[in-house]
PDB file of C-alpha atoms in Angstrom:
ATOM      1  CA  MET A   1      23.404 -32.368  12.512  1.00  0.00           C
ATOM      2  CA  PHE A   2      23.169 -28.882  11.014  1.00  0.00           C
ATOM      3  CA  PRO A   3      23.118 -26.432  13.960  1.00  0.00           C
ATOM      4  CA  PHE A   4      19.844 -24.536  14.385  1.00  0.00           C
ATOM      5  CA  SER A   5      21.798 -21.274  14.679  1.00  0.00           C
ATOM      6  CA  LYS A   6      23.276 -21.860  11.202  1.00  0.00           C
ATOM      7  CA  PHE A   7      19.836 -22.607   9.809  1.00  0.00           C
ATOM      8  CA  LEU A   8      18.486 -19.418  11.383  1.00  0.00           C
ATOM      9  CA  GLY A   9      21.365 -17.448   9.886  1.00  0.00           C
ATOM     10  CA  LEU A  10      20.782 -18.909   6.407  1.00  0.00           C
ATOM     11  CA  PHE A  11      17.035 -18.287   6.636  1.00  0.00           C
ATOM     12  CA  SER A  12      17.751 -14.660   7.549  1.00  0.00           C
ATOM     13  CA  VAL A  13      20.291 -14.198   4.750  1.00  0.00           C
ATOM     14  CA  VAL A  14      18.002 -15.559   2.017  1.00  0.00           C
ATOM     15  CA  ARG A  15      14.928 -13.842   3.547  1.00  0.00           C
ATOM     16  CA  GLY A  16      12.961 -17.100   3.536  1.00  0.00           C
ATOM     17  CA  TYR A  17       9.718 -15.405   4.556  1.00  0.00           C
ATOM     18  CA  ASN A  18       9.929 -12.965   1.619  1.00  0.00           C
ATOM     19  CA  ILE A  19      10.560 -15.791  -0.842  1.00  0.00           C
ATOM     20  CA  LEU A  20       7.602 -17.750   0.524  1.00  0.00           C
ATOM     21  CA  MET A  21       5.346 -14.709   0.041  1.00  0.00           C
ATOM     22  CA  ILE A  22       6.612 -14.218  -3.525  1.00  0.00           C
ATOM     23  CA  CYS A  23       5.841 -17.860  -4.374  1.00  0.00           C
ATOM     24  CA  ILE A  24       2.351 -17.647  -2.853  1.00  0.00           C
ATOM     25  CA  ALA A  25       1.701 -14.370  -4.682  1.00  0.00           C
ATOM     26  CA  GLN A  26       2.797 -15.878  -8.005  1.00  0.00           C
ATOM     27  CA  TYR A  27       0.491 -18.871  -7.641  1.00  0.00           C
ATOM     28  CA  LEU A  28      -2.478 -16.757  -6.549  1.00  0.00           C
ATOM     29  CA  THR A  29      -1.851 -14.383  -9.450  1.00  0.00           C
ATOM     30  CA  ALA A  30      -1.725 -17.313 -11.863  1.00  0.00           C
ATOM     31  CA  ILE A  31      -4.907 -18.891 -10.466  1.00  0.00           C
ATOM     32  CA  PHE A  32      -7.133 -15.846  -9.992  1.00  0.00           C
ATOM     33  CA  ILE A  33      -5.841 -13.320 -12.531  1.00  0.00           C
ATOM     34  CA  LEU A  34      -3.824 -14.811 -15.373  1.00  0.00           C
ATOM     35  CA  SER A  35      -5.102 -18.313 -16.074  1.00  0.00           C
ATOM     36  CA  LYS A  36      -8.588 -19.313 -17.193  1.00  0.00           C
ATOM     37  CA  ARG A  37      -7.951 -22.999 -16.455  1.00  0.00           C
ATOM     38  CA  PRO A  38      -9.326 -24.868 -13.410  1.00  0.00           C
ATOM     39  CA  ILE A  39      -7.426 -24.340 -10.160  1.00  0.00           C
ATOM     40  CA  ARG A  40      -6.241 -27.967 -10.036  1.00  0.00           C
ATOM     41  CA  GLN A  41      -4.622 -27.700 -13.470  1.00  0.00           C
ATOM     42  CA  VAL A  42      -2.780 -24.521 -12.474  1.00  0.00           C
ATOM     43  CA  LEU A  43      -1.552 -26.015  -9.189  1.00  0.00           C
ATOM     44  CA  PHE A  44      -0.182 -29.106 -10.947  1.00  0.00           C
ATOM     45  CA  ASP A  45       1.272 -27.284 -13.938  1.00  0.00           C
ATOM     46  CA  ARG A  46       4.901 -28.452 -14.004  1.00  0.00           C
ATOM     47  CA  HIS A  47       6.104 -25.561 -16.134  1.00  0.00           C
ATOM     48  CA  LEU A  48       4.574 -23.010 -13.749  1.00  0.00           C
ATOM     49  CA  PHE A  49       6.172 -24.803 -10.792  1.00  0.00           C
ATOM     50  CA  VAL A  50       9.558 -24.696 -12.515  1.00  0.00           C
ATOM     51  CA  ILE A  51       9.245 -20.964 -13.284  1.00  0.00           C
ATOM     52  CA  VAL A  52       8.283 -20.182  -9.669  1.00  0.00           C
ATOM     53  CA  LEU A  53      11.101 -22.406  -8.333  1.00  0.00           C
ATOM     54  CA  ALA A  54      13.716 -20.870 -10.661  1.00  0.00           C
ATOM     55  CA  GLY A  55      12.595 -17.408  -9.556  1.00  0.00           C
ATOM     56  CA  ALA A  56      12.726 -18.355  -5.870  1.00  0.00           C
ATOM     57  CA  LEU A  57      16.263 -19.717  -6.218  1.00  0.00           C
ATOM     58  CA  ALA A  58      17.403 -16.604  -8.101  1.00  0.00           C
ATOM     59  CA  VAL A  59      15.804 -14.238  -5.569  1.00  0.00           C
ATOM     60  CA  ALA A  60      17.415 -16.167  -2.682  1.00  0.00           C
ATOM     61  CA  GLY A  61      20.776 -15.730  -4.379  1.00  0.00           C
ATOM     62  CA  GLY A  62      20.032 -12.033  -4.858  1.00  0.00           C
ATOM     63  CA  TYR A  63      19.364 -11.591  -1.143  1.00  0.00           C
ATOM     64  CA  ILE A  64      22.663 -13.290  -0.328  1.00  0.00           C
ATOM     65  CA  ILE A  65      24.780 -11.070  -2.578  1.00  0.00           C
ATOM     66  CA  ASN A  66      22.910  -7.985  -1.403  1.00  0.00           C
ATOM     67  CA  ALA A  67      23.602  -8.888   2.236  1.00  0.00           C
ATOM     68  CA  PHE A  68      27.255  -9.530   1.337  1.00  0.00           C
ATOM     69  CA  TYR A  69      27.728  -6.012  -0.037  1.00  0.00           C
ATOM     70  CA  ASP A  70      25.647  -4.425   2.738  1.00  0.00           C
ATOM     71  CA  LYS A  71      27.224  -6.216   5.706  1.00  0.00           C
ATOM     72  CA  GLU A  72      28.899  -3.087   7.121  1.00  0.00           C
ATOM     73  CA  LYS A  73      25.812  -0.907   6.676  1.00  0.00           C
ATOM     74  CA  ASP A  74      23.579  -3.546   8.250  1.00  0.00           C
ATOM     75  CA  LEU A  75      25.772  -3.587  11.366  1.00  0.00           C
ATOM     76  CA  ILE A  76      24.744   0.058  11.870  1.00  0.00           C
ATOM     77  CA  ASN A  77      21.137   0.001  10.664  1.00  0.00           C
ATOM     78  CA  GLU A  78      20.043  -3.540  11.531  1.00  0.00           C
ATOM     79  CA  PRO A  79      22.517  -4.906  14.097  1.00  0.00           C
ATOM     80  CA  THR A  80      20.313  -7.794  15.266  1.00  0.00           C
ATOM     81  CA  ARG A  81      19.761  -9.151  11.774  1.00  0.00           C
ATOM     82  CA  ALA A  82      23.427  -8.569  10.910  1.00  0.00           C
ATOM     83  CA  MET A  83      24.563 -10.586  13.931  1.00  0.00           C
ATOM     84  CA  ILE A  84      22.208 -13.447  13.029  1.00  0.00           C
ATOM     85  CA  GLN A  85      23.495 -13.457   9.453  1.00  0.00           C
ATOM     86  CA  ARG A  86      27.090 -13.540  10.683  1.00  0.00           C
ATOM     87  CA  LEU A  87      26.375 -16.970  12.162  1.00  0.00           C
ATOM     88  CA  VAL A  88      26.949 -18.133   8.602  1.00  0.00           C
ATOM     89  CA  GLY A  89      30.483 -17.540   7.297  1.00  0.00           C
ATOM     90  CA  GLN A  90      31.037 -15.388   4.229  1.00  0.00           C
ATOM     91  CA  ASN A  91      32.608 -18.286   2.312  1.00  0.00           C
ATOM     92  CA  THR A  92      29.514 -20.374   3.009  1.00  0.00           C
ATOM     93  CA  GLN A  93      27.255 -17.527   1.889  1.00  0.00           C
ATOM     94  CA  LEU A  94      29.144 -17.018  -1.377  1.00  0.00           C
ATOM     95  CA  THR A  95      29.231 -20.760  -2.066  1.00  0.00           C
ATOM     96  CA  LEU A  96      25.480 -20.925  -1.507  1.00  0.00           C
ATOM     97  CA  TYR A  97      25.034 -17.881  -3.761  1.00  0.00           C
ATOM     98  CA  PHE A  98      26.705 -19.619  -6.707  1.00  0.00           C
ATOM     99  CA  ILE A  99      24.875 -22.902  -6.038  1.00  0.00           C
ATOM    100  CA  LEU A 100      21.457 -21.203  -5.936  1.00  0.00           C
ATOM    101  CA  ASN A 101      22.109 -19.281  -9.157  1.00  0.00           C
ATOM    102  CA  PHE A 102      23.395 -22.416 -10.900  1.00  0.00           C
ATOM    103  CA  LEU A 103      20.326 -24.372  -9.794  1.00  0.00           C
ATOM    104  CA  SER A 104      18.039 -21.530 -10.945  1.00  0.00           C
ATOM    105  CA  VAL A 105      19.443 -21.699 -14.469  1.00  0.00           C
ATOM    106  CA  ILE A 106      19.388 -25.512 -14.543  1.00  0.00           C
ATOM    107  CA  VAL A 107      15.773 -25.593 -13.353  1.00  0.00           C
ATOM    108  CA  ALA A 108      14.794 -22.928 -15.927  1.00  0.00           C
ATOM    109  CA  SER A 109      16.275 -25.089 -18.701  1.00  0.00           C
ATOM    110  CA  TYR A 110      13.382 -27.511 -18.153  1.00  0.00           C
ATOM    111  CA  VAL A 111      11.036 -24.876 -19.622  1.00  0.00           C
ATOM    112  CA  SER A 112      13.035 -23.429 -22.527  1.00  0.00           C
ATOM    113  CA  PHE A 113      16.237 -21.702 -23.582  1.00  0.00           C
ATOM    114  CA  ARG A 114      14.386 -18.368 -23.352  1.00  0.00           C
ATOM    115  CA  ALA A 115      13.684 -19.108 -19.685  1.00  0.00           C
ATOM    116  CA  VAL A 116      17.389 -19.801 -19.140  1.00  0.00           C
ATOM    117  CA  LEU A 117      18.277 -16.502 -20.822  1.00  0.00           C
ATOM    118  CA  PHE A 118      15.599 -14.643 -18.819  1.00  0.00           C
ATOM    119  CA  PHE A 119      16.799 -15.873 -15.426  1.00  0.00           C
ATOM    120  CA  SER A 120      20.486 -15.519 -16.364  1.00  0.00           C
ATOM    121  CA  ILE A 121      19.914 -11.824 -17.134  1.00  0.00           C
ATOM    122  CA  TYR A 122      17.855 -11.475 -13.952  1.00  0.00           C
ATOM    123  CA  ILE A 123      20.658 -12.989 -11.844  1.00  0.00           C
ATOM    124  CA  PHE A 124      23.220 -10.680 -13.464  1.00  0.00           C
ATOM    125  CA  MET A 125      21.039  -7.622 -12.875  1.00  0.00           C
ATOM    126  CA  MET A 126      20.639  -8.474  -9.174  1.00  0.00           C
ATOM    127  CA  TRP A 127      24.412  -8.753  -8.823  1.00  0.00           C
ATOM    128  CA  PHE A 128      24.978  -5.512 -10.761  1.00  0.00           C
ATOM    129  CA  TYR A 129      22.388  -3.731  -8.621  1.00  0.00           C
ATOM    130  CA  SER A 130      24.040  -4.845  -5.368  1.00  0.00           C
ATOM    131  CA  HIS A 131      27.559  -4.173  -6.636  1.00  0.00           C
ATOM    132  CA  ARG A 132      27.102  -0.872  -8.455  1.00  0.00           C
ATOM    133  CA  LEU A 133      23.611   0.587  -8.892  1.00  0.00           C
ATOM    134  CA  LYS A 134      22.477   0.506  -5.277  1.00  0.00           C
ATOM    135  CA  LYS A 135      24.670   3.464  -4.302  1.00  0.00           C
ATOM    136  CA  ILE A 136      23.427   5.714  -7.107  1.00  0.00           C
ATOM    137  CA  VAL A 137      20.776   8.257  -6.093  1.00  0.00           C
ATOM    138  CA  LEU A 138      17.269   7.322  -7.280  1.00  0.00           C
ATOM    139  CA  VAL A 139      18.585   4.762  -9.792  1.00  0.00           C
ATOM    140  CA  GLY A 140      19.136   2.205  -7.036  1.00  0.00           C
ATOM    141  CA  ASN A 141      15.570   2.581  -5.768  1.00  0.00           C
ATOM    142  CA  ILE A 142      14.022   2.380  -9.228  1.00  0.00           C
ATOM    143  CA  VAL A 143      16.011  -0.731 -10.166  1.00  0.00           C
ATOM    144  CA  SER A 144      15.247  -2.348  -6.796  1.00  0.00           C
ATOM    145  CA  GLY A 145      11.515  -1.971  -7.441  1.00  0.00           C
ATOM    146  CA  ILE A 146      11.841  -3.369 -10.972  1.00  0.00           C
ATOM    147  CA  LEU A 147      13.825  -6.387  -9.748  1.00  0.00           C
ATOM    148  CA  SER A 148      11.121  -7.047  -7.135  1.00  0.00           C
ATOM    149  CA  ILE A 149       8.342  -7.434  -9.721  1.00  0.00           C
ATOM    150  CA  ILE A 150      10.303  -9.242 -12.453  1.00  0.00           C
ATOM    151  CA  PRO A 151       9.365 -12.724 -11.076  1.00  0.00           C
ATOM    152  CA  PHE A 152       5.719 -11.778 -11.723  1.00  0.00           C
ATOM    153  CA  PHE A 153       6.596 -10.648 -15.249  1.00  0.00           C
ATOM    154  CA  ALA A 154       7.858 -14.188 -15.914  1.00  0.00           C
ATOM    155  CA  ILE A 155       4.378 -15.481 -15.041  1.00  0.00           C
ATOM    156  CA  PHE A 156       2.731 -12.879 -17.310  1.00  0.00           C
ATOM    157  CA  VAL A 157       4.909 -14.003 -20.222  1.00  0.00           C
ATOM    158  CA  TYR A 158       4.179 -17.674 -19.531  1.00  0.00           C
ATOM    159  CA  TYR A 159       0.414 -17.100 -19.749  1.00  0.00           C
ATOM    160  CA  HIS A 160       0.706 -14.507 -22.545  1.00  0.00           C
ATOM    161  CA  ASN A 161      -1.743 -12.374 -20.574  1.00  0.00           C
ATOM    162  CA  PHE A 162      -1.165  -8.649 -21.028  1.00  0.00           C
ATOM    163  CA  GLN A 163      -4.555  -7.140 -20.213  1.00  0.00           C
ATOM    164  CA  LYS A 164      -4.660  -3.526 -19.023  1.00  0.00           C
ATOM    165  CA  ILE A 165      -5.745  -4.573 -15.532  1.00  0.00           C
ATOM    166  CA  ILE A 166      -2.559  -6.665 -15.212  1.00  0.00           C
ATOM    167  CA  PHE A 167      -0.361  -3.623 -15.794  1.00  0.00           C
ATOM    168  CA  VAL A 168      -2.402  -1.496 -13.368  1.00  0.00           C
ATOM    169  CA  HIS A 169      -1.990  -4.214 -10.702  1.00  0.00           C
ATOM    170  CA  ALA A 170       1.750  -4.266 -11.424  1.00  0.00           C
ATOM    171  CA  ALA A 171       1.954  -0.459 -11.196  1.00  0.00           C
ATOM    172  CA  PHE A 172       0.075  -0.507  -7.873  1.00  0.00           C
ATOM    173  CA  LEU A 173       2.552  -3.015  -6.438  1.00  0.00           C
ATOM    174  CA  TYR A 174       5.565  -1.204  -7.930  1.00  0.00           C
ATOM    175  CA  TYR A 175       4.661   2.187  -6.432  1.00  0.00           C
ATOM    176  CA  LEU A 176       4.107   0.630  -2.993  1.00  0.00           C
ATOM    177  CA  LEU A 177       7.437  -1.209  -3.162  1.00  0.00           C
ATOM    178  CA  LEU A 178       9.190   1.969  -4.280  1.00  0.00           C
ATOM    179  CA  ALA A 179       7.608   3.985  -1.452  1.00  0.00           C
ATOM    180  CA  LYS A 180       8.675   1.283   1.025  1.00  0.00           C
ATOM    181  CA  ASP A 181      12.229   1.500  -0.310  1.00  0.00           C
ATOM    182  CA  PHE A 182      12.358   5.281   0.165  1.00  0.00           C
ATOM    183  CA  VAL A 183      10.967   4.920   3.698  1.00  0.00           C
ATOM    184  CA  LYS A 184      13.746   2.392   4.338  1.00  0.00           C
ATOM    185  CA  ASP A 185      16.276   5.015   3.189  1.00  0.00           C
ATOM    186  CA  LEU A 186      14.876   7.426   5.780  1.00  0.00           C
ATOM    187  CA  GLN A 187      15.078   4.713   8.430  1.00  0.00           C
ATOM    188  CA  ASN A 188      18.676   3.813   7.484  1.00  0.00           C
ATOM    189  CA  ILE A 189      19.991   7.329   6.948  1.00  0.00           C
ATOM    190  CA  LYS A 190      22.722   6.981   9.600  1.00  0.00           C
ATOM    191  CA  GLY A 191      24.279   3.924   8.017  1.00  0.00           C
ATOM    192  CA  ASP A 192      24.014   5.410   4.531  1.00  0.00           C
ATOM    193  CA  PHE A 193      25.787   8.581   5.678  1.00  0.00           C
ATOM    194  CA  ALA A 194      28.523   6.615   7.437  1.00  0.00           C
ATOM    195  CA  LEU A 195      29.347   4.369   4.475  1.00  0.00           C
ATOM    196  CA  GLY A 196      28.870   6.787   1.600  1.00  0.00           C
ATOM    197  CA  TYR A 197      25.591   5.490   0.194  1.00  0.00           C
ATOM    198  CA  HIS A 198      23.797   8.154  -1.832  1.00  0.00           C
ATOM    199  CA  THR A 199      20.021   8.366  -1.443  1.00  0.00           C
ATOM    200  CA  ILE A 200      17.410  11.098  -1.741  1.00  0.00           C
ATOM    201  CA  ALA A 201      17.402  11.337   2.063  1.00  0.00           C
ATOM    202  CA  THR A 202      21.184  11.720   2.401  1.00  0.00           C
ATOM    203  CA  ASP A 203      21.731  14.033  -0.581  1.00  0.00           C
ATOM    204  CA  TYR A 204      18.584  16.170  -0.607  1.00  0.00           C
ATOM    205  CA  GLY A 205      17.238  15.857   2.921  1.00  0.00           C
ATOM    206  CA  GLU A 206      14.300  14.223   4.655  1.00  0.00           C
ATOM    207  CA  LYS A 207      11.772  16.746   3.348  1.00  0.00           C
ATOM    208  CA  SER A 208      12.574  15.977  -0.288  1.00  0.00           C
ATOM    209  CA  SER A 209      12.384  12.270   0.455  1.00  0.00           C
ATOM    210  CA  LYS A 210       8.965  12.683   2.089  1.00  0.00           C
ATOM    211  CA  GLN A 211       7.740  14.702  -0.884  1.00  0.00           C
ATOM    212  CA  LEU A 212       8.803  11.946  -3.258  1.00  0.00           C
ATOM    213  CA  ILE A 213       7.142   9.277  -1.099  1.00  0.00           C
ATOM    214  CA  SER A 214       3.954  11.357  -1.064  1.00  0.00           C
ATOM    215  CA  VAL A 215       4.009  11.517  -4.878  1.00  0.00           C
ATOM    216  CA  LEU A 216       4.383   7.723  -5.021  1.00  0.00           C
ATOM    217  CA  ILE A 217       1.432   7.278  -2.672  1.00  0.00           C
ATOM    218  CA  GLY A 218      -0.531   9.631  -4.932  1.00  0.00           C
ATOM    219  CA  LEU A 219       0.314   7.439  -7.939  1.00  0.00           C
ATOM    220  CA  THR A 220      -0.732   4.390  -5.902  1.00  0.00           C
ATOM    221  CA  LEU A 221      -4.099   6.042  -5.206  1.00  0.00           C
ATOM    222  CA  ILE A 222      -4.559   6.696  -8.941  1.00  0.00           C
ATOM    223  CA  CYS A 223      -3.946   2.968  -9.568  1.00  0.00           C
ATOM    224  CA  ILE A 224      -6.521   2.147  -6.864  1.00  0.00           C
ATOM    225  CA  TYR A 225      -9.071   4.394  -8.591  1.00  0.00           C
ATOM    226  CA  PHE A 226      -8.714   2.467 -11.851  1.00  0.00           C
ATOM    227  CA  LEU A 227      -8.569  -0.942 -10.132  1.00  0.00           C
ATOM    228  CA  THR A 228     -11.859  -0.329  -8.315  1.00  0.00           C
ATOM    229  CA  ALA A 229     -13.410   0.706 -11.636  1.00  0.00           C
ATOM    230  CA  PHE A 230     -12.548  -2.631 -13.297  1.00  0.00           C
ATOM    231  CA  PRO A 231     -15.521  -5.030 -12.940  1.00  0.00           C
ATOM    232  CA  ASP A 232     -13.172  -8.047 -12.956  1.00  0.00           C
ATOM    233  CA  THR A 233     -11.602  -6.872  -9.698  1.00  0.00           C
ATOM    234  CA  GLY A 234     -14.557  -8.391  -7.857  1.00  0.00           C
ATOM    235  CA  ALA A 235     -14.639  -8.205  -4.074  1.00  0.00           C
ATOM    236  CA  MET A 236     -10.941  -7.250  -4.027  1.00  0.00           C
ATOM    237  CA  LYS A 237     -12.108  -3.672  -4.607  1.00  0.00           C
ATOM    238  CA  TYR A 238     -12.867  -3.512  -0.867  1.00  0.00           C
ATOM    239  CA  TYR A 239      -9.211  -4.255  -0.154  1.00  0.00           C
ATOM    240  CA  PHE A 240      -8.172  -1.411  -2.441  1.00  0.00           C
ATOM    241  CA  ILE A 241     -10.635   0.956  -0.738  1.00  0.00           C
ATOM    242  CA  LEU A 242      -9.272  -0.001   2.699  1.00  0.00           C
ATOM    243  CA  ALA A 243      -5.692   0.417   1.442  1.00  0.00           C
ATOM    244  CA  ALA A 244      -6.550   3.894   0.149  1.00  0.00           C
ATOM    245  CA  ILE A 245      -8.071   4.863   3.505  1.00  0.00           C
ATOM    246  CA  LEU A 246      -4.981   3.666   5.389  1.00  0.00           C
ATOM    247  CA  LEU A 247      -2.621   5.479   3.032  1.00  0.00           C
ATOM    248  CA  ILE A 248      -4.542   8.767   3.221  1.00  0.00           C
ATOM    249  CA  SER A 249      -5.567   8.824   6.887  1.00  0.00           C
ATOM    250  CA  VAL A 250      -2.662   6.986   8.558  1.00  0.00           C
ATOM    251  CA  PHE A 251       0.435   6.738   6.370  1.00  0.00           C
ATOM    252  CA  ILE A 252       0.684  10.277   4.958  1.00  0.00           C
ATOM    253  CA  PRO A 253      -0.026  12.157   8.251  1.00  0.00           C
ATOM    254  CA  ILE A 254       2.472  10.018  10.197  1.00  0.00           C
ATOM    255  CA  LEU A 255       5.051  10.324   7.413  1.00  0.00           C
ATOM    256  CA  TRP A 256       5.145  14.116   7.684  1.00  0.00           C
ATOM    257  CA  LYS A 257       5.311  14.002  11.488  1.00  0.00           C
ATOM    258  CA  SER A 258       8.013  11.312  11.608  1.00  0.00           C
ATOM    259  CA  ARG A 259      11.444  12.166  12.939  1.00  0.00           C
ATOM    260  CA  THR A 260      12.907   8.932  14.336  1.00  0.00           C
ATOM    261  CA  GLU A 261      13.822   5.432  13.129  1.00  0.00           C
ATOM    262  CA  VAL A 262      10.901   4.017  15.139  1.00  0.00           C
ATOM    263  CA  HIS A 263       8.423   6.144  13.174  1.00  0.00           C
ATOM    264  CA  TYR A 264       9.912   5.122   9.840  1.00  0.00           C
ATOM    265  CA  ALA A 265       9.988   1.460  10.896  1.00  0.00           C
ATOM    266  CA  PHE A 266       6.244   1.694  11.644  1.00  0.00           C
ATOM    267  CA  LEU A 267       5.531   3.216   8.225  1.00  0.00           C
ATOM    268  CA  ARG A 268       7.640   0.610   6.464  1.00  0.00           C
ATOM    269  CA  ASN A 269       5.830  -2.194   8.308  1.00  0.00           C
ATOM    270  CA  LEU A 270       2.467  -0.622   7.438  1.00  0.00           C
ATOM    271  CA  LEU A 271       3.338  -0.773   3.748  1.00  0.00           C
ATOM    272  CA  LYS A 272       4.516  -4.368   4.180  1.00  0.00           C
ATOM    273  CA  ILE A 273       1.183  -5.290   5.770  1.00  0.00           C
ATOM    274  CA  ILE A 274      -0.759  -3.621   2.947  1.00  0.00           C
ATOM    275  CA  ILE A 275       1.290  -5.577   0.386  1.00  0.00           C
ATOM    276  CA  VAL A 276       0.997  -8.932   2.205  1.00  0.00           C
ATOM    277  CA  VAL A 277      -2.751  -8.559   2.803  1.00  0.00           C
ATOM    278  CA  GLY A 278      -3.106  -7.659  -0.865  1.00  0.00           C
ATOM    279  CA  VAL A 279      -1.444 -10.938  -1.826  1.00  0.00           C
ATOM    280  CA  PHE A 280      -4.069 -13.003   0.004  1.00  0.00           C
ATOM    281  CA  CYS A 281      -6.915 -10.773  -1.171  1.00  0.00           C
ATOM    282  CA  ILE A 282      -6.180 -11.861  -4.749  1.00  0.00           C
ATOM    283  CA  VAL A 283      -8.526 -14.789  -4.023  1.00  0.00           C
ATOM    284  CA  LEU A 284     -11.398 -12.257  -3.980  1.00  0.00           C
ATOM    285  CA  ILE A 285     -10.971 -11.525  -7.691  1.00  0.00           C
ATOM    286  CA  ARG A 286     -13.576 -13.031  -9.988  1.00  0.00           C
ATOM    287  CA  ARG A 287     -12.450 -15.927 -12.137  1.00  0.00           C
TER     288      ARG A 287
END
C-alpha cells in the first residue's frame, strides 16, 4: 500500500487544496457568469471538464517545479511544509512533474490543437517563472499573478464571453492575488535575503513594499466600486461591500502596524479568506 506519509507529502507538493478551489471556481464562473445554458448542461459539458482537468494537471505540475526550485528557501520560511514535502523524494517529484504535464497536454488534445498549444505554453511559462523570473524584482510577482488567473482565461475563451464585467472580475482577483504575493514576500524576507531572491521588500525595504500593497488594495477597491454598480452582479454586491470594509478597516491598518512574520501571515490568510469566500459567493450572481 502507498504510505499515508507519502500521500500527505504529494498532496502538499501539488497543493491539492488550491487545485480543488481553482476547479470549483472555474465551474462556478462557467455556470453563473459565462454560460447562459442550464446548470445541468454546463456540469456535464465534456469539453469544459477536459479544459478544467488539463488546467488542474498543469497547475499541479507547476506547484511541483516551483517547490523543487524553492526547496532551500522553504526550509527557512516554511520548515513544516518543507519537511512534509521531503517525505517524497526529488526523483519522484520530478517524475510526477513530467507525467502531469504530459497528461495535461494529452487531455487538452481532446478539445483541439489550440488547447494543446495553449496549455503547452502555459506549462513552459510556469517552468520559466520558477527557474528564472521568480528572482527578478517585481517581474516575478506580476508573472505569478498572471499565471494564477490564466486557467480562468481558458474558460473565457471557451465560452467566447468577453463582457466588461468579466474583465473587472478578473482585475479584482488579480490585484488581490498580487497583494497576497507581496505580503508573502514580507513574510518570507529572511529566506529571500539568505538565498539571494530579489523582491521589493529585500531591495527597497518594508515601507516601499507596504506602499505598493496599499496601491494594489486601492485598485481592488476601484474594481469593487464598478462591480457593485453592475446590475448583473446581483446579491454578490454584498460580498464586495464586505470585502471593501475588511480591506479598509482591518487589512490596511494592520499592514502598516505589522512588524513580524505572524502579522504578515495573518494578513496573507485574510486575503486568502476573502478570495475563497468570493469563489463561493459567485452563486449569488444573477443568471
